[in-house]
Amino acid sequence: VAYAGVWQPPPGLLGNFPHLQAIFSLGAGVDHVTNDPALPRVPIVRIVDPDLTMRMSEYVALHVLMYHRRQRLYDAQQHERVWREHDQPPASEVAVGVMGLGVLGRDAAALLLRLGFRVAGWSRSLKALPGIETFHGPGGLEGFLRRTEILVCLLPATPATAAILTLDLFRKLKGDGAASGAYLINAGRGALQVDADIVAALDEGSLCGATLDVFPTEPLPPASPLWRHPKVTITPHNAAASDPRPLVANILRQIQRFEAGLPLDHVVNRGAGY
Ligand SMILES: NC(=O)c1ccc[n+]([C@@H]2O[C@H](COP(=O)([O-])OP(=O)(O)OC[C@H]3O[C@@H](n4cnc5c(N)ncnc54)[C@H](OP(=O)(O)O)[C@@H]3O)[C@@H](O)[C@H]2O)c1
């Protein structure tokens, strides 16, 4: 076996293939591969695919617009046969912040910009993106949060991002802006968030709503209070489910290039963990 395409391989499994030349993650994230302490020292390649990127941007736009247009309130009104219109600020007054300006974060941010929002992003290294206010590093986080009303998280799970989404962080979001409160959309990884802190933030009002696609424990256990929380929207880690057809074509193309002596694209930086 020279190449392995994997999703959550059992730890130790890949060490059994002495001829392995590359590991392909069957998803954009690689934490399910890098958490194997016995991982062979071969390149880890992650999926970068326009189909997957588009699906994630759809998800982000859907949920940002859901909060912006107060769709959950109108759903509740419909249930009660209530015909009542609420004030609607223009998107140009609403500040959306995207954590992670990688392949997915940049595309989502560009789409949100096109929809008219005030968009900012936060990444590890300095970025310059047209129309998007950028912040970076631990020193840039506070300023990014203070101006953000709708927080979209598209970070990878690494030691540096573990449990970054805490009550303390939610309290720094801008709650008195045009959106009339702060909102969280996490479609990155469950390891980024502390579920109990999300519930606490929703209950005290530092968050007014949360869309969660990912959880520290998946599937989300039936006993989790998130399931029935009136301000929570849950999806089963399918914000950008990978379609196997483009994914396989993508991996085969990479193998062909590699065997022709060309470098692999989208190789993971093992030190950084993404
Ligand atoms: N829910 C789903 O269905 C689904 C589907 C696909 C992917 N995902 C998740 O989405 C994640 C992002 O995917 P991607 O393709 O956009 O990844 P990517 O291209 O590797 O981008 C990662 C971004 O996160 C930033 N970052 C990493 N560590 C950071 C830190 N400590 N502080 C601040 N910023 C940090 C990076 O900063 P730099 O730009 O400075 O390097 C980069 O901008 C994946 O890792 C995966 O977990 C979820």
Tab-separated table of C-alpha atoms and ligand atoms in Angstrom:
chain	number	residue	atom	x	y	z
A	1	VAL	CA	0.000	0.000	0.000
A	2	ALA	CA	1.597	3.242	-1.145
A	3	TYR	CA	-1.280	5.655	-0.528
A	4	ALA	CA	-3.974	5.735	2.123
A	5	GLY	CA	-7.212	7.715	1.919
A	6	VAL	CA	-8.565	7.943	5.457
A	7	TRP	CA	-11.250	9.358	7.707
A	8	GLN	CA	-10.702	8.799	11.451
A	9	PRO	CA	-8.327	5.819	11.078
A	10	PRO	CA	-7.829	3.833	14.305
A	11	PRO	CA	-4.618	5.061	15.989
A	12	GLY	CA	-1.672	2.850	15.018
A	13	LEU	CA	-3.282	1.498	11.841
A	14	LEU	CA	-1.273	3.549	9.340
A	15	GLY	CA	1.985	2.491	11.000
A	16	ASN	CA	1.333	-1.012	9.617
A	17	PHE	CA	2.068	0.008	6.011
A	18	PRO	CA	5.871	0.078	5.502
A	19	HIS	CA	5.600	1.262	1.867
A	20	LEU	CA	3.252	4.166	2.568
A	21	GLN	CA	4.233	7.325	0.669
A	22	ALA	CA	1.370	9.705	1.442
A	23	ILE	CA	-1.784	9.911	3.540
A	24	PHE	CA	-4.826	11.648	2.080
A	25	SER	CA	-7.378	12.983	4.545
A	26	LEU	CA	-10.875	12.437	3.166
A	27	GLY	CA	-11.874	15.848	4.495
A	28	ALA	CA	-10.489	19.361	4.832
A	29	GLY	CA	-9.526	18.834	8.480
A	30	VAL	CA	-6.669	16.551	9.511
A	31	ASP	CA	-6.985	16.367	13.312
A	32	HIS	CA	-8.491	12.871	12.877
A	33	VAL	CA	-5.135	11.808	11.344
A	34	THR	CA	-2.598	13.849	13.296
A	35	ASN	CA	-3.903	12.645	16.665
A	36	ASP	CA	-2.250	9.248	16.015
A	37	PRO	CA	0.994	9.202	18.049
A	38	ALA	CA	2.400	6.406	15.834
A	39	LEU	CA	1.719	8.186	12.527
A	40	PRO	CA	4.360	7.390	9.872
A	41	ARG	CA	6.545	10.348	8.784
A	42	VAL	CA	5.026	10.666	5.303
A	43	PRO	CA	3.247	13.727	3.878
A	44	ILE	CA	-0.354	14.252	5.010
A	45	VAL	CA	-2.447	15.826	2.279
A	46	ARG	CA	-5.782	17.468	2.933
A	47	ILE	CA	-8.716	17.952	0.602
A	48	VAL	CA	-9.125	21.309	-1.043
A	49	ASP	CA	-12.011	21.079	-3.436
A	50	PRO	CA	-14.336	23.724	-4.934
A	51	ASP	CA	-17.393	21.536	-4.263
A	52	LEU	CA	-16.558	21.297	-0.541
A	53	THR	CA	-15.684	24.993	-0.317
A	54	MET	CA	-18.981	25.979	-1.962
A	55	ARG	CA	-20.974	23.801	0.428
A	56	MET	CA	-19.334	25.440	3.430
A	57	SER	CA	-19.938	28.934	2.084
A	58	GLU	CA	-23.624	28.018	1.525
A	59	TYR	CA	-23.851	26.870	5.141
A	60	VAL	CA	-22.244	30.025	6.496
A	61	ALA	CA	-24.433	32.319	4.369
A	62	LEU	CA	-27.582	30.377	5.328
A	63	HIS	CA	-26.979	30.722	9.055
A	64	VAL	CA	-25.669	34.296	9.022
A	65	LEU	CA	-28.773	35.289	7.050
A	66	MET	CA	-30.992	33.266	9.387
A	67	TYR	CA	-29.855	35.433	12.316
A	68	HIS	CA	-29.695	38.644	10.320
A	69	ARG	CA	-33.250	38.183	8.979
A	70	ARG	CA	-34.539	36.812	12.322
A	71	GLN	CA	-35.926	33.713	10.680
A	72	ARG	CA	-36.254	31.781	13.940
A	73	LEU	CA	-38.454	34.564	15.326
A	74	TYR	CA	-40.673	34.464	12.223
A	75	ASP	CA	-40.841	30.650	12.473
A	76	ALA	CA	-42.072	31.007	16.073
A	77	GLN	CA	-44.587	33.664	15.009
A	78	GLN	CA	-45.880	31.456	12.206
A	79	HIS	CA	-46.427	28.684	14.720
A	80	GLU	CA	-48.618	31.080	16.744
A	81	ARG	CA	-50.300	32.617	13.600
A	82	VAL	CA	-48.791	36.014	14.469
A	83	TRP	CA	-48.452	38.613	11.659
A	84	ARG	CA	-45.877	41.084	13.006
A	85	GLU	CA	-42.989	42.787	11.298
A	86	HIS	CA	-39.744	43.579	13.140
A	87	ASP	CA	-37.102	46.209	12.427
A	88	GLN	CA	-34.553	45.025	9.887
A	89	PRO	CA	-31.121	46.690	9.862
A	90	PRO	CA	-29.255	46.714	6.555
A	91	ALA	CA	-26.477	44.121	6.234
A	92	SER	CA	-24.037	47.010	5.863
A	93	GLU	CA	-24.523	47.793	9.578
A	94	VAL	CA	-24.009	44.221	10.781
A	95	ALA	CA	-20.484	43.063	11.688
A	96	VAL	CA	-19.644	39.459	10.883
A	97	GLY	CA	-16.284	38.020	11.969
A	98	VAL	CA	-14.751	34.872	10.500
A	99	MET	CA	-12.229	32.959	12.631
A	100	GLY	CA	-9.889	31.204	10.220
A	101	LEU	CA	-9.057	32.780	6.873
A	102	GLY	CA	-7.948	29.618	5.122
A	103	VAL	CA	-9.486	28.104	2.009
A	104	LEU	CA	-12.944	27.928	3.606
A	105	GLY	CA	-12.844	31.095	5.715
A	106	ARG	CA	-11.699	33.277	2.821
A	107	ASP	CA	-14.426	32.007	0.498
A	108	ALA	CA	-17.153	32.430	3.135
A	109	ALA	CA	-15.873	35.922	3.985
A	110	ALA	CA	-15.944	36.929	0.314
A	111	LEU	CA	-19.539	35.706	-0.030
A	112	LEU	CA	-20.609	37.582	3.127
A	113	LEU	CA	-18.954	40.699	1.730
A	114	ARG	CA	-20.929	40.238	-1.477
A	115	LEU	CA	-24.111	40.025	0.635
A	116	GLY	CA	-23.227	43.434	2.045
A	117	PHE	CA	-22.061	42.634	5.598
A	118	ARG	CA	-19.185	44.358	7.386
A	119	VAL	CA	-16.737	41.484	7.342
A	120	ALA	CA	-13.579	40.896	9.347
A	121	GLY	CA	-11.376	37.846	9.724
A	122	TRP	CA	-8.876	36.467	12.204
A	123	SER	CA	-5.986	34.166	11.310
A	124	ARG	CA	-2.626	33.074	12.664
A	125	SER	CA	-0.559	35.082	10.197
A	126	LEU	CA	-1.126	38.575	8.835
A	127	LYS	CA	-3.454	38.734	5.799
A	128	ALA	CA	-4.505	41.438	3.356
A	129	LEU	CA	-7.876	40.726	1.732
A	130	PRO	CA	-9.814	43.274	-0.306
A	131	GLY	CA	-12.799	44.694	1.602
A	132	ILE	CA	-12.155	42.573	4.701
A	133	GLU	CA	-10.759	43.940	7.952
A	134	THR	CA	-8.085	41.516	9.119
A	135	PHE	CA	-6.731	40.655	12.557
A	136	HIS	CA	-4.140	38.055	13.443
A	137	GLY	CA	-2.500	36.186	16.259
A	138	PRO	CA	-3.395	36.134	19.944
A	139	GLY	CA	-2.789	39.903	20.116
A	140	GLY	CA	-5.398	40.566	17.418
A	141	LEU	CA	-8.152	38.419	18.897
A	142	GLU	CA	-9.642	40.896	21.352
A	143	GLY	CA	-10.050	43.688	18.782
A	144	PHE	CA	-11.591	41.195	16.350
A	145	LEU	CA	-14.124	40.004	18.952
A	146	ARG	CA	-15.040	43.488	20.176
A	147	ARG	CA	-16.227	44.527	16.702
A	148	THR	CA	-17.934	41.191	15.841
A	149	GLU	CA	-21.669	40.510	16.250
A	150	ILE	CA	-22.030	37.286	14.269
A	151	LEU	CA	-19.015	35.038	14.881
A	152	VAL	CA	-18.323	32.343	12.283
A	153	CYS	CA	-15.716	29.772	13.301
A	154	LEU	CA	-13.831	27.949	10.540
A	155	LEU	CA	-10.634	27.160	12.429
A	156	PRO	CA	-8.896	23.783	12.377
A	157	ALA	CA	-8.578	21.771	15.594
A	158	THR	CA	-4.981	22.093	16.792
A	159	PRO	CA	-3.369	22.351	20.222
A	160	ALA	CA	-3.460	26.152	19.819
A	161	THR	CA	-7.192	26.340	19.025
A	162	ALA	CA	-8.477	23.700	21.490
A	163	ALA	CA	-11.451	25.003	23.537
A	164	ILE	CA	-10.981	28.537	22.220
A	165	LEU	CA	-14.755	29.164	22.154
A	166	THR	CA	-15.384	29.858	25.846
A	167	LEU	CA	-17.775	31.990	27.886
A	168	ASP	CA	-14.995	34.522	28.362
A	169	LEU	CA	-14.623	34.826	24.585
A	170	PHE	CA	-18.397	35.134	23.961
A	171	ARG	CA	-18.599	37.967	26.512
A	172	LYS	CA	-16.185	40.001	24.385
A	173	LEU	CA	-18.447	39.937	21.310
A	174	LYS	CA	-20.330	43.107	20.373
A	175	GLY	CA	-23.801	42.691	21.833
A	176	ASP	CA	-25.076	46.232	21.279
A	177	GLY	CA	-24.692	46.507	17.502
A	178	ALA	CA	-27.203	46.488	14.651
A	179	ALA	CA	-27.825	42.753	15.051
A	180	SER	CA	-29.124	43.423	18.612
A	181	GLY	CA	-26.998	40.690	20.130
A	182	ALA	CA	-24.178	38.288	19.413
A	183	TYR	CA	-24.396	34.967	17.591
A	184	LEU	CA	-22.094	31.990	17.082
A	185	ILE	CA	-21.808	29.714	14.059
A	186	ASN	CA	-19.243	26.914	14.538
A	187	ALA	CA	-18.622	24.691	11.530
A	188	GLY	CA	-14.901	24.211	12.242
A	189	ARG	CA	-14.399	21.444	14.773
A	190	GLY	CA	-16.078	20.432	18.013
A	191	ALA	CA	-12.788	20.504	19.917
A	192	LEU	CA	-12.821	24.298	19.504
A	193	GLN	CA	-15.899	24.757	21.667
A	194	VAL	CA	-16.894	24.241	25.301
A	195	ASP	CA	-20.531	23.105	25.139
A	196	ALA	CA	-21.351	24.127	28.725
A	197	ASP	CA	-19.999	27.630	28.054
A	198	ILE	CA	-22.247	27.974	24.995
A	199	VAL	CA	-25.288	27.067	27.104
A	200	ALA	CA	-24.181	29.509	29.832
A	201	ALA	CA	-23.626	32.302	27.275
A	202	LEU	CA	-27.067	31.713	25.732
A	203	ASP	CA	-28.746	31.671	29.130
A	204	GLU	CA	-27.091	34.881	30.338
A	205	GLY	CA	-27.580	36.626	26.976
A	206	SER	CA	-23.974	37.126	25.894
A	207	LEU	CA	-25.012	34.914	22.969
A	208	CYS	CA	-28.514	35.273	21.447
A	209	GLY	CA	-28.234	32.232	19.198
A	210	ALA	CA	-25.830	29.473	18.192
A	211	THR	CA	-25.590	27.290	15.115
A	212	LEU	CA	-23.463	24.232	15.781
A	213	ASP	CA	-22.414	21.692	13.173
A	214	VAL	CA	-19.632	20.155	15.259
A	215	PHE	CA	-19.290	19.000	18.869
A	216	PRO	CA	-16.556	17.738	21.218
A	217	THR	CA	-18.434	14.393	21.266
A	218	GLU	CA	-20.065	13.273	18.013
A	219	PRO	CA	-22.803	12.206	17.598
A	220	LEU	CA	-24.004	14.765	20.171
A	221	PRO	CA	-25.128	12.668	23.184
A	222	PRO	CA	-28.943	12.577	23.688
A	223	ALA	CA	-28.499	14.022	27.207
A	224	SER	CA	-26.859	17.225	25.921
A	225	PRO	CA	-28.896	20.337	26.855
A	226	LEU	CA	-27.967	21.771	23.436
A	227	TRP	CA	-30.500	19.512	21.662
A	228	ARG	CA	-33.583	21.173	23.150
A	229	HIS	CA	-32.181	24.654	23.748
A	230	PRO	CA	-34.556	27.162	22.120
A	231	LYS	CA	-31.673	29.318	20.840
A	232	VAL	CA	-29.603	26.503	19.321
A	233	THR	CA	-29.619	25.162	15.763
A	234	ILE	CA	-27.927	21.787	15.336
A	235	THR	CA	-26.719	20.029	12.197
A	236	PRO	CA	-24.940	16.634	12.215
A	237	HIS	CA	-21.413	17.637	11.102
A	238	ASN	CA	-22.529	18.024	7.504
A	239	ALA	CA	-21.908	21.726	6.850
A	240	ALA	CA	-19.652	20.689	3.991
A	241	ALA	CA	-20.042	16.947	3.619
A	242	SER	CA	-17.525	15.696	1.084
A	243	ASP	CA	-18.971	14.319	-2.141
A	244	PRO	CA	-16.877	11.171	-2.890
A	245	ARG	CA	-16.796	11.789	-6.667
A	246	PRO	CA	-14.795	15.042	-6.818
A	247	LEU	CA	-12.858	13.876	-3.776
A	248	VAL	CA	-11.591	10.694	-5.437
A	249	ALA	CA	-10.805	12.534	-8.679
A	250	ASN	CA	-8.871	15.072	-6.615
A	251	ILE	CA	-6.786	12.363	-4.872
A	252	LEU	CA	-6.073	10.491	-8.129
A	253	ARG	CA	-4.902	13.724	-9.747
A	254	GLN	CA	-2.541	14.328	-6.838
A	255	ILE	CA	-1.135	10.759	-7.025
A	256	GLN	CA	-0.535	11.106	-10.773
A	257	ARG	CA	1.323	14.373	-10.228
A	258	PHE	CA	3.340	12.884	-7.366
A	259	GLU	CA	4.357	9.859	-9.449
A	260	ALA	CA	5.430	12.200	-12.247
A	261	GLY	CA	7.853	13.781	-9.767
A	262	LEU	CA	5.796	16.909	-9.005
A	263	PRO	CA	5.200	18.092	-5.437
A	264	LEU	CA	1.965	17.298	-3.632
A	265	ASP	CA	-0.437	20.207	-3.075
A	266	HIS	CA	-2.044	21.071	0.289
A	267	VAL	CA	0.462	19.195	2.412
A	268	VAL	CA	-0.184	19.674	6.126
A	269	ASN	CA	2.355	21.500	8.285
A	270	ARG	CA	2.786	18.918	11.026
A	271	GLY	CA	4.271	21.404	13.459
A	272	ALA	CA	1.238	23.703	13.188
A	273	GLY	CA	-1.201	20.775	13.022
A	274	TYR	CA	-3.153	21.977	9.971
B	1	LIG	N1	-18.101	21.008	9.407
B	1	LIG	C1	-17.685	20.549	8.257
B	1	LIG	O1	-18.426	19.894	7.530
B	1	LIG	C2	-16.273	20.853	7.818
B	1	LIG	C3	-15.912	20.561	6.496
B	1	LIG	C4	-14.639	20.896	6.087
B	1	LIG	C5	-13.740	21.501	6.954
B	1	LIG	N2	-14.131	21.764	8.234
B	1	LIG	C6	-13.184	22.412	9.164
B	1	LIG	O2	-12.793	23.663	8.646
B	1	LIG	C7	-11.415	23.866	8.953
B	1	LIG	C8	-10.810	24.938	8.062
B	1	LIG	O3	-10.643	24.428	6.748
B	1	LIG	P1	-9.731	25.210	5.690
B	1	LIG	O4	-9.678	24.372	4.464
B	1	LIG	O5	-10.181	26.620	5.579
B	1	LIG	O6	-8.318	25.185	6.473
B	1	LIG	P2	-7.004	26.009	6.162
B	1	LIG	O7	-6.974	26.444	4.738
B	1	LIG	O8	-5.882	25.208	6.696
B	1	LIG	O9	-7.188	27.344	7.047
B	1	LIG	C9	-7.102	27.366	8.426
B	1	LIG	C10	-7.187	28.810	8.895
B	1	LIG	O10	-7.179	28.844	10.324
B	1	LIG	C11	-6.166	29.748	10.752
B	1	LIG	N3	-5.593	29.302	12.032
B	1	LIG	C12	-5.058	28.087	12.332
B	1	LIG	N4	-4.596	28.075	13.600
B	1	LIG	C13	-4.843	29.317	14.096
B	1	LIG	C14	-4.573	29.932	15.335
B	1	LIG	N5	-3.966	29.291	16.332
B	1	LIG	N6	-4.951	31.227	15.498
B	1	LIG	C15	-5.549	31.911	14.503
B	1	LIG	N7	-5.825	31.376	13.293
B	1	LIG	C16	-5.478	30.087	13.096
B	1	LIG	C17	-5.116	29.711	9.676
B	1	LIG	O11	-4.306	30.871	9.764
B	1	LIG	P3	-3.151	31.189	8.651
B	1	LIG	O12	-3.925	31.601	7.413
B	1	LIG	O13	-2.401	32.298	9.238
B	1	LIG	O14	-2.394	29.897	8.455
B	1	LIG	C18	-6.004	29.670	8.422
B	1	LIG	O15	-6.422	30.965	8.091
B	1	LIG	C19	-10.820	22.468	8.789
B	1	LIG	O16	-9.618	22.329	9.526
B	1	LIG	C20	-11.909	21.589	9.364
B	1	LIG	O17	-11.694	21.412	10.744
B	1	LIG	C21	-15.372	21.439	8.680
